[in-house]
Coordinates of C-alpha atoms in Angstrom, one line a residue:
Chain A
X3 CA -17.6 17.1 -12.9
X4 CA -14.9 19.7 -13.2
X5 CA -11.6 18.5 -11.7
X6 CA -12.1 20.5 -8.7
X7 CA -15.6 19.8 -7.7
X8 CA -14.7 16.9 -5.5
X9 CA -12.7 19.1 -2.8
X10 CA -15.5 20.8 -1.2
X11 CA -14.3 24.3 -0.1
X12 CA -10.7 23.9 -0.5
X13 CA -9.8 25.3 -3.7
X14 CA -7.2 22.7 -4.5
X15 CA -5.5 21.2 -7.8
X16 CA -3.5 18.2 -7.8
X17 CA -2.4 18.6 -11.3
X18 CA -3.3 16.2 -14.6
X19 CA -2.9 12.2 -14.2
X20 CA -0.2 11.3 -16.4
X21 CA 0.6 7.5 -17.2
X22 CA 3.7 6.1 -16.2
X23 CA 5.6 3.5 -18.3
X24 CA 9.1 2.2 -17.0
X25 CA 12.1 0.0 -18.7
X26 CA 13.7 -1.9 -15.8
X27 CA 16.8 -2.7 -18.1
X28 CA 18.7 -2.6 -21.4
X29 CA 16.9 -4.3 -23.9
X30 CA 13.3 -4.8 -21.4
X31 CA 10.1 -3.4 -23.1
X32 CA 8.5 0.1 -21.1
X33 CA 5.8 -1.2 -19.1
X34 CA 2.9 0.4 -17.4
X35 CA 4.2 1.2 -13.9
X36 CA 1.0 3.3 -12.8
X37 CA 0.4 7.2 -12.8
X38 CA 1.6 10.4 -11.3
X39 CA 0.0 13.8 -11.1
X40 CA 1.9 16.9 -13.2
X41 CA 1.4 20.0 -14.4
X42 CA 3.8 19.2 -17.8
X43 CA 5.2 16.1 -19.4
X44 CA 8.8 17.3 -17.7
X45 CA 7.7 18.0 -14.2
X46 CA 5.4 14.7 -14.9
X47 CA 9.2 12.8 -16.1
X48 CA 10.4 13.8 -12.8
X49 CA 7.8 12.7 -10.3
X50 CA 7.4 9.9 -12.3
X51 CA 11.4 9.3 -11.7
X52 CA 10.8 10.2 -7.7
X53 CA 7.7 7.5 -7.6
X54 CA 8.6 4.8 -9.6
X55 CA 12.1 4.8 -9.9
X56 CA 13.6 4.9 -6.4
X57 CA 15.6 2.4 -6.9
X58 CA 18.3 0.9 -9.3
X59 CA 16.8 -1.0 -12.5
X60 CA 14.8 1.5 -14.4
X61 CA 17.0 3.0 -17.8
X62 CA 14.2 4.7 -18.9
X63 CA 10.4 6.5 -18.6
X64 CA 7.7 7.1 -20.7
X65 CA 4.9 9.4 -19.1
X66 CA 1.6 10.1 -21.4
X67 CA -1.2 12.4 -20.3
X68 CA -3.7 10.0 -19.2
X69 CA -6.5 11.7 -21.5
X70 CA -4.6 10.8 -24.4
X71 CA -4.6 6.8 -24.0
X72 CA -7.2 4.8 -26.0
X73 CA -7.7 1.4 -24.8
X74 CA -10.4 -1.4 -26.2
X75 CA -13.6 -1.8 -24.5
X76 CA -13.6 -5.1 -22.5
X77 CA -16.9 -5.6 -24.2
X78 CA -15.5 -5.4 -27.8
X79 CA -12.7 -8.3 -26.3
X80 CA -14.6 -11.0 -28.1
X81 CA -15.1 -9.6 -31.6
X82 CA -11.5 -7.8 -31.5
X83 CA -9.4 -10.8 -30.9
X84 CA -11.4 -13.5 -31.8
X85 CA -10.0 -13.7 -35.5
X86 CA -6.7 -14.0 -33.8
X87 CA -7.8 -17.3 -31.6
X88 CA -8.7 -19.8 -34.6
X89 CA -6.0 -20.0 -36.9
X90 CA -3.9 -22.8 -35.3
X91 CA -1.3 -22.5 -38.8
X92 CA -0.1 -19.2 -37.0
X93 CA 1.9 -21.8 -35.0
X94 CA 5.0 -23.7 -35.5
X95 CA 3.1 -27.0 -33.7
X96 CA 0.9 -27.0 -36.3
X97 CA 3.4 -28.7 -38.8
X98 CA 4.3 -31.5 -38.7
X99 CA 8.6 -32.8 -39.3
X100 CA 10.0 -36.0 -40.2
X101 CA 10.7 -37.8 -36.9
X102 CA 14.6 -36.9 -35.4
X103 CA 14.9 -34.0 -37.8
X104 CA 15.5 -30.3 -35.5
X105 CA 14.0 -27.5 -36.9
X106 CA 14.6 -25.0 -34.4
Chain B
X67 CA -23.7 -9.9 -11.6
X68 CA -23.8 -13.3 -11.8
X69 CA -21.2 -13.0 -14.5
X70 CA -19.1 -10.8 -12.8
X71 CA -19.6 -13.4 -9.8
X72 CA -18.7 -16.3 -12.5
X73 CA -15.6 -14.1 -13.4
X74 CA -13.8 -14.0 -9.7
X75 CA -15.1 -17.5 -9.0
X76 CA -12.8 -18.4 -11.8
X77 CA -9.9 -16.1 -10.4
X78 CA -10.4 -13.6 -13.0
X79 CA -8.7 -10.4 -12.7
X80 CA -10.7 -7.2 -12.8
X81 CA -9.6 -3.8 -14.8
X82 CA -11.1 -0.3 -14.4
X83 CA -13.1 -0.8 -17.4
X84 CA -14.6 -3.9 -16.4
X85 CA -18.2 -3.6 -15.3
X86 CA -18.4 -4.2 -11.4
X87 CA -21.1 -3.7 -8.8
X88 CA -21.2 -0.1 -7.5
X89 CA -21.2 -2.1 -4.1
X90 CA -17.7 -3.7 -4.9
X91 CA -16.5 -0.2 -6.1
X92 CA -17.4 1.9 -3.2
X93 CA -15.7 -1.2 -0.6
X94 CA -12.9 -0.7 -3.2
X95 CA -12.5 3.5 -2.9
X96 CA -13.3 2.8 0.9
X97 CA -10.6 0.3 1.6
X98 CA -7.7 1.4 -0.7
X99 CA -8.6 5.0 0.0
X100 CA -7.8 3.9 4.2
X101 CA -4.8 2.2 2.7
X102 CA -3.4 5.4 0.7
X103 CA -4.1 8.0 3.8
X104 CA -2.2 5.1 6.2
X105 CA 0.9 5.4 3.8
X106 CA 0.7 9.2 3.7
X107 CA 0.1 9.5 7.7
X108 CA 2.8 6.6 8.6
X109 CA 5.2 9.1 7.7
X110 CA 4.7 11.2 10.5
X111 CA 5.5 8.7 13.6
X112 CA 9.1 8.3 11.7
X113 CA 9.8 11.0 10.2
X114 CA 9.6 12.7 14.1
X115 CA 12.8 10.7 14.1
X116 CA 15.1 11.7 11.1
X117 CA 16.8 14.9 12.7
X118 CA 17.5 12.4 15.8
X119 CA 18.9 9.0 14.0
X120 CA 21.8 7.9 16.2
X121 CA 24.1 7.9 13.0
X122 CA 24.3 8.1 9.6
X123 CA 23.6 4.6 8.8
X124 CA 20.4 4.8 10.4
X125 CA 19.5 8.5 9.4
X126 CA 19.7 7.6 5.9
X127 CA 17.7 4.6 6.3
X128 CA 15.1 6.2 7.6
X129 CA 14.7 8.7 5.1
X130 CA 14.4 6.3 2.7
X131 CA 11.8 4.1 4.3
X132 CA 9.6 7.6 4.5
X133 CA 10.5 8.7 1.2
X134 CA 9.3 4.8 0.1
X135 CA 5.8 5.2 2.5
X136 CA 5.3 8.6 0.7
X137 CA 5.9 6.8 -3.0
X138 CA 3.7 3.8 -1.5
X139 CA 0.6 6.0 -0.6
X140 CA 1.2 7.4 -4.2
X141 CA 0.9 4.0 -5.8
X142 CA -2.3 3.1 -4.3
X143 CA -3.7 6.9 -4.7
X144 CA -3.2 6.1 -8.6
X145 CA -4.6 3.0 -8.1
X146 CA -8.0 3.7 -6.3
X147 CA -8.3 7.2 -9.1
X148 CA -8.6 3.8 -11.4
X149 CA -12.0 3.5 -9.9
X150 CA -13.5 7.3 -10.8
X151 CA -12.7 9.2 -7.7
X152 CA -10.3 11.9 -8.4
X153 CA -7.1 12.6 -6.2
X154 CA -8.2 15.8 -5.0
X155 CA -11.2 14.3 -3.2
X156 CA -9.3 11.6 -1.5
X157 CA -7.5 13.8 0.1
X158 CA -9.7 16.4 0.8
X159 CA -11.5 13.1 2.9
X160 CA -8.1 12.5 4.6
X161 CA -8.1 16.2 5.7
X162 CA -11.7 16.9 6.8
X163 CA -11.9 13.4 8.5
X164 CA -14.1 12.0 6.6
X165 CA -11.9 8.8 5.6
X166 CA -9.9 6.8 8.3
X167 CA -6.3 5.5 8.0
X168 CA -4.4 2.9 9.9
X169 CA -5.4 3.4 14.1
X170 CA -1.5 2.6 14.9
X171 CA -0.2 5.8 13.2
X172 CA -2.1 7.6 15.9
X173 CA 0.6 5.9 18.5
X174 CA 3.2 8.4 19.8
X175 CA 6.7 7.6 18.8
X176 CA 8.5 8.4 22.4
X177 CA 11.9 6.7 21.6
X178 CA 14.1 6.1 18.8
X179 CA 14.0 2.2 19.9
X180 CA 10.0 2.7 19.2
X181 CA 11.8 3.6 14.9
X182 CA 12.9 -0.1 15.5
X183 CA 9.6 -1.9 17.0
X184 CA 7.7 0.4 13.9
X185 CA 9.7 -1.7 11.7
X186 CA 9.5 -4.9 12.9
X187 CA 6.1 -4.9 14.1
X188 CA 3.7 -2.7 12.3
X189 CA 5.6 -3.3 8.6
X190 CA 5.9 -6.8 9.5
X191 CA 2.0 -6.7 10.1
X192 CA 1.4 -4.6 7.5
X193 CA 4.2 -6.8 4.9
X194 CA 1.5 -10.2 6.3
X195 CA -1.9 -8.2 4.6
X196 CA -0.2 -7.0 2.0
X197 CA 0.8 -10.2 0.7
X198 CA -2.7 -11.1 0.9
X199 CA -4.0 -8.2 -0.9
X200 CA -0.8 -8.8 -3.6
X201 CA -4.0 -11.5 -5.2
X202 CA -6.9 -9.2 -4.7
X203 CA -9.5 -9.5 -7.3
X204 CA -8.8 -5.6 -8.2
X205 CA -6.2 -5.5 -10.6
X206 CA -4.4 -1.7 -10.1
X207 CA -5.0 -2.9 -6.6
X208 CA -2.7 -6.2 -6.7
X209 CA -0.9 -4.5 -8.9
X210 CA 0.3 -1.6 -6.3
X211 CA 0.6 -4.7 -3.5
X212 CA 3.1 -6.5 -5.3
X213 CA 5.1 -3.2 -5.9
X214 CA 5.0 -2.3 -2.1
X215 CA 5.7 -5.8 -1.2
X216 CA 9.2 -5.7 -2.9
X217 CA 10.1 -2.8 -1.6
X218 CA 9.3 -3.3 2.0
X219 CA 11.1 -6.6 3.2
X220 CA 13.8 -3.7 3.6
X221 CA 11.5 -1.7 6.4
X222 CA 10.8 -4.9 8.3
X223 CA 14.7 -6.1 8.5
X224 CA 16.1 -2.7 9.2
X225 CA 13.7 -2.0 12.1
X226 CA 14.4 -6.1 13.5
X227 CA 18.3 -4.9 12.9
X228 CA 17.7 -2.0 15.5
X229 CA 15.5 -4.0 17.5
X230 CA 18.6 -7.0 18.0
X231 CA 21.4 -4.3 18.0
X232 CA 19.4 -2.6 21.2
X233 CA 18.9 -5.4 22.7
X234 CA 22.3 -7.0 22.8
X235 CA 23.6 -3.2 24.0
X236 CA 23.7 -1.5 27.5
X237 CA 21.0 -2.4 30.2
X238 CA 19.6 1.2 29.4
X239 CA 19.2 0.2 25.6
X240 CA 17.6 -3.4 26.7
X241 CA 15.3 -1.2 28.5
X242 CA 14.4 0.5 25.9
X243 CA 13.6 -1.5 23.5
X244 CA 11.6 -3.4 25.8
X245 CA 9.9 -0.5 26.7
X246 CA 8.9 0.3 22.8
X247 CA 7.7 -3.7 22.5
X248 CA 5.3 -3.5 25.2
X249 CA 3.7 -0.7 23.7
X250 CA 3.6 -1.4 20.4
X251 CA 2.5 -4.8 20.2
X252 CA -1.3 -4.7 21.1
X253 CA -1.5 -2.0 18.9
X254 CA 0.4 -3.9 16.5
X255 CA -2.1 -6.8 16.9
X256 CA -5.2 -4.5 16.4
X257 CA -3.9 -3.4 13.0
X258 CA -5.3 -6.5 11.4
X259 CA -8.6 -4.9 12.2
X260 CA -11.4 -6.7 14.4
X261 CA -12.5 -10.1 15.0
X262 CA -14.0 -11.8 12.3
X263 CA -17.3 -12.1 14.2
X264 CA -17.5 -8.4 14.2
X265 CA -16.0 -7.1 11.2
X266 CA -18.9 -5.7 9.4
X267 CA -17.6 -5.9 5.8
X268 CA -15.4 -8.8 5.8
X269 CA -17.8 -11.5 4.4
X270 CA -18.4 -9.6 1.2
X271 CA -14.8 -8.8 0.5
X272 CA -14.3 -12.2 0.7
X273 CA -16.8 -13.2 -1.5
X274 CA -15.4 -10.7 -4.0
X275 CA -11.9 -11.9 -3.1
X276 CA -11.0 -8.7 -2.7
X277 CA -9.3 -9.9 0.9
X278 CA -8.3 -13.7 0.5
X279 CA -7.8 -14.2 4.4
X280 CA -10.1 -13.0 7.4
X281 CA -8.6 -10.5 10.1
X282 CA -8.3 -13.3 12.4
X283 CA -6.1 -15.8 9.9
X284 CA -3.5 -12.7 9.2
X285 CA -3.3 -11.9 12.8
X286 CA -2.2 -15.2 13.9
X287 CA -0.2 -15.5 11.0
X288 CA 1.4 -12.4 12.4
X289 CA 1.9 -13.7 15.8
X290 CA 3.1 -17.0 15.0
X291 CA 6.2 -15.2 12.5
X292 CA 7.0 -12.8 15.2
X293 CA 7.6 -14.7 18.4
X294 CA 10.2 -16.8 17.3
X295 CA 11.8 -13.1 16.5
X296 CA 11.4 -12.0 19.8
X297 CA 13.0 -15.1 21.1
X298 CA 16.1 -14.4 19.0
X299 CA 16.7 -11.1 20.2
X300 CA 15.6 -12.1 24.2
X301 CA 13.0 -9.6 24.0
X302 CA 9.9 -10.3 25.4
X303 CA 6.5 -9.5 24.0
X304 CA 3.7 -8.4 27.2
X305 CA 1.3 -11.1 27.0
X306 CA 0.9 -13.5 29.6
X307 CA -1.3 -15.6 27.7
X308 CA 0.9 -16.1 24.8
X309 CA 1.9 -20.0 24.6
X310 CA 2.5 -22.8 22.0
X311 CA -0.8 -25.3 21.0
X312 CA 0.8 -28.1 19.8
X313 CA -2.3 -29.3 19.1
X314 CA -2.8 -26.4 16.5
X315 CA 0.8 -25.5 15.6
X316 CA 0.5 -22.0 16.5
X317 CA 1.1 -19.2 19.3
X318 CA -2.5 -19.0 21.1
X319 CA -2.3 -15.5 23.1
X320 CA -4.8 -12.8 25.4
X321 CA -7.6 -11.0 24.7
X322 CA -7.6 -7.6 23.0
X323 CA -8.7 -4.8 24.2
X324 CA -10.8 -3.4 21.7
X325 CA -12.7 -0.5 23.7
X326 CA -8.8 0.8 23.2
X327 CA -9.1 0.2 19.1
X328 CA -12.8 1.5 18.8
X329 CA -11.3 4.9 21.0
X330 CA -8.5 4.9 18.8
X331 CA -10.8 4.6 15.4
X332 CA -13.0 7.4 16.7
X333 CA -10.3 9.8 17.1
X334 CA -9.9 9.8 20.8
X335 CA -6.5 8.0 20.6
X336 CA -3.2 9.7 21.7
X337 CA -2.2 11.4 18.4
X338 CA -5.1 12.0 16.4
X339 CA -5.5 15.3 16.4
X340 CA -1.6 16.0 16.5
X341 CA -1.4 13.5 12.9
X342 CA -4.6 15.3 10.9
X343 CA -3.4 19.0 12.3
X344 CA 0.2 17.9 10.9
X345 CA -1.6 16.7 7.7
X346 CA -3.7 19.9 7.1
X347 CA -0.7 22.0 7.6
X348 CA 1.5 20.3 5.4
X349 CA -1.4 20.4 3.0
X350 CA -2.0 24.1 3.3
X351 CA 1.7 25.3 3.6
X352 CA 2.1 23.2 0.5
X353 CA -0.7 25.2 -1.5
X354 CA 2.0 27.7 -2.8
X355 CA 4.2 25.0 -4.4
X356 CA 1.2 23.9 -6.4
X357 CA 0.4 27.1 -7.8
X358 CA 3.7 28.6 -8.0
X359 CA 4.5 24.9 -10.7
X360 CA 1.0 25.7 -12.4
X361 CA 1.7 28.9 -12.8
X362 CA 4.9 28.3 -14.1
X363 CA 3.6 25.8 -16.7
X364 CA 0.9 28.2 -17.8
X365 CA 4.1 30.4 -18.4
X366 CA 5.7 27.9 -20.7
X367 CA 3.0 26.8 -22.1
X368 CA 1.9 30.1 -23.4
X369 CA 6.2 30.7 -24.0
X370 CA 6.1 27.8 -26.5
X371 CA 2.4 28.8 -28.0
X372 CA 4.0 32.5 -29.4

């Protein structure tokens, strides 16, 4: 379905979807906020700065076209992490210290 | 199903990917859909306010409780897209009709006291369900909610703030507000949608957790945060019937009229028309900004290309 095909007669764009990632603070990682609709990544900057950014907090924005984002399948979610869930000796509780001694 | 049934009974979290019924999905772009257009039309009670605000304190509040209902609908527009509708169909639904929002938006807003009673009562309904919905089973859902719920403890107070400052004031101003109560509470009440007995959809968004509380349970909620308010102020709220069960611990209170909610929902109530004519024009005077910025990046686009 062309982007358009949904709005019966009205000939109507709203523009790409653009993902929206925010940084509420020095020093905070950019997390996904949501998404805004633009027709470039600066007019996408500044609706993303007008929707999630109203107030205080955010230092900076990250906008992506949507399109360009490639996420795991949830049903790969077993096979692609499952190496990471059995090895117990990626943990610091799995060694054992001399009673009383700090290590950390 | 049964495993996507196993998932929410373990208070799983569901994500666009995730495979859902198409059942859960349509309820989804049905319900967040209503939710998006009610952000988008709530503007347009207020906003008949702005150029009137009785000083600059309260004119610059008000813009920015619009501006924030405008940045609300656009949180939950992203969100429902999540689900494979795209943005221009949702609102070409809003425009023909097809989709419903909120039935108290189509409530006239006579008096600037009525900019206070919108505050306190339909945010403070509205603040009640959307803490509810903050743990729907949806996640871009929950994950809009708990956005808008930070943000909108600051509509509630400032509307209760005009609501006490009126009614401490002149007898004309205690009129006033009184006025705006009684005829925004009913409505107010209806928001919550109807009784649980004849809500047609609410068993299976329960079941799918995407609502965690019936219409009923948030209503009284509702009523039982808000009459202590009134109280406070020495407003009253027009219901005869409204007393204290000891027995239960809350407010029990009258019978609505819902032959005024289902007149309302079918477009027959005082503003319809006047809100989606508003809407369409708004929509259609706006069709020159959107071509004039695509044009513009075609421009640049093809600028940077040579």
């Amino acid at each position: 379905m062309t982007p358009n095909e949904g709005a019966g007669a009205r000939s109507d764009t709203q523009w790409p979807l653009w993902e929206v990632f925010t940084q509420e603070g020095e020093g905070a990682p950019h997390e996904h906020a949501g998404s805004v609709h633009a027709v470039d990544a600066e007019h996408a900057l500044q609706n993303a700065r007008d929707v999630y950014a109203r107030r205080g907090k955010v230092v900076s924005i990250w906008v992506v076209p949507s399109e360009q984002i490639i996420a795991s399948a949830p049903g790969d979610a077993g096979p692609l992490f499952d190496p990471g869930n059995d090895k117990p000796y990626r943990h610091p509780q799995f060694y054992k210290v001399p009673r009383g001694v700090r290590v950390e | 199903m049964a495993e996507f049934e196993a998932r929410l009974d373990r208070g799983e979290t569901i994500e666009p990917k995730d495979w859902m019924p198409e059942k859960y999905r349509k309820q989804l772009i049905r319900m967040m859909s209503q939710h998006a257009h009610s952000e988008i039309v709530g503007m347009l009670p207020e906003g008949n306010w702005i150029t009137r605000a009785p000083s600059l304190r309260r004119k610059i509040t008000l813009l920015a409780k619009v501006q924030d209902e405008a940045g609300h609908g656009l949180y939950i527009y992203c969100g429902t897209e999540t689900l494979g509708i795209g943005r221009e169909e949702l609102v070409d639904q809003l425009l023909t009709g097809k989709a419903k929002y909120s039935s108290i938006f189509n409530y006239p807003t006579l008096t600037w006291a009525d900019i206070g009673v919108i505050g306190w009562f339909v945010d403070g309904a509205a603040i009640v369900n959307q803490t509810m919905l903050a743990k729907t089973s949806y996640g871009p859902y929950a994950r809009a909610m708990i956005r808008i719920c930070k943000e909108e403890n600051f509509h509630k107070r400032q509307g209760y703030e005009i609501c006490s400052v009126l009614a401490a004031g002149t007898q004309a101003q205690r009129d006033m507000v009184q006025d705006a109560v009684n005829r925004w509470w009913w409505p107010s009440l209806m928001m919550f949608g109807p009784s649980d007995k004849e809500s047609p959809n609410s068993a299976e968004l329960i079941r799918w957790r995407v609502k965690r509380e019936s219409n009923d349970t948030l209503r009284q909620r509702f009523v039982d945060l808000t009459v202590p308010q009134a109280k406070a102020i020495n407003v009253s709220l027009p219901d005869p019937d409204l007393k204290y069960n000891a027995e239960t611990e809350h407010w029990d209170f009258g019978a609505i009229d819902w032959d005024e909610f289902y007149q309302v929902i079918k477009g027959n109530g005082p503003c319809n028309r006047e809100r989606l004519a508003a809407r369409r024009s708004a929509h259609d005077d706006g069709a020159l900004v959107r071509d004039a910025a695509a044009a513009y990046a075609r421009k640049r686009s093809a600028a940077s290309a040579a």
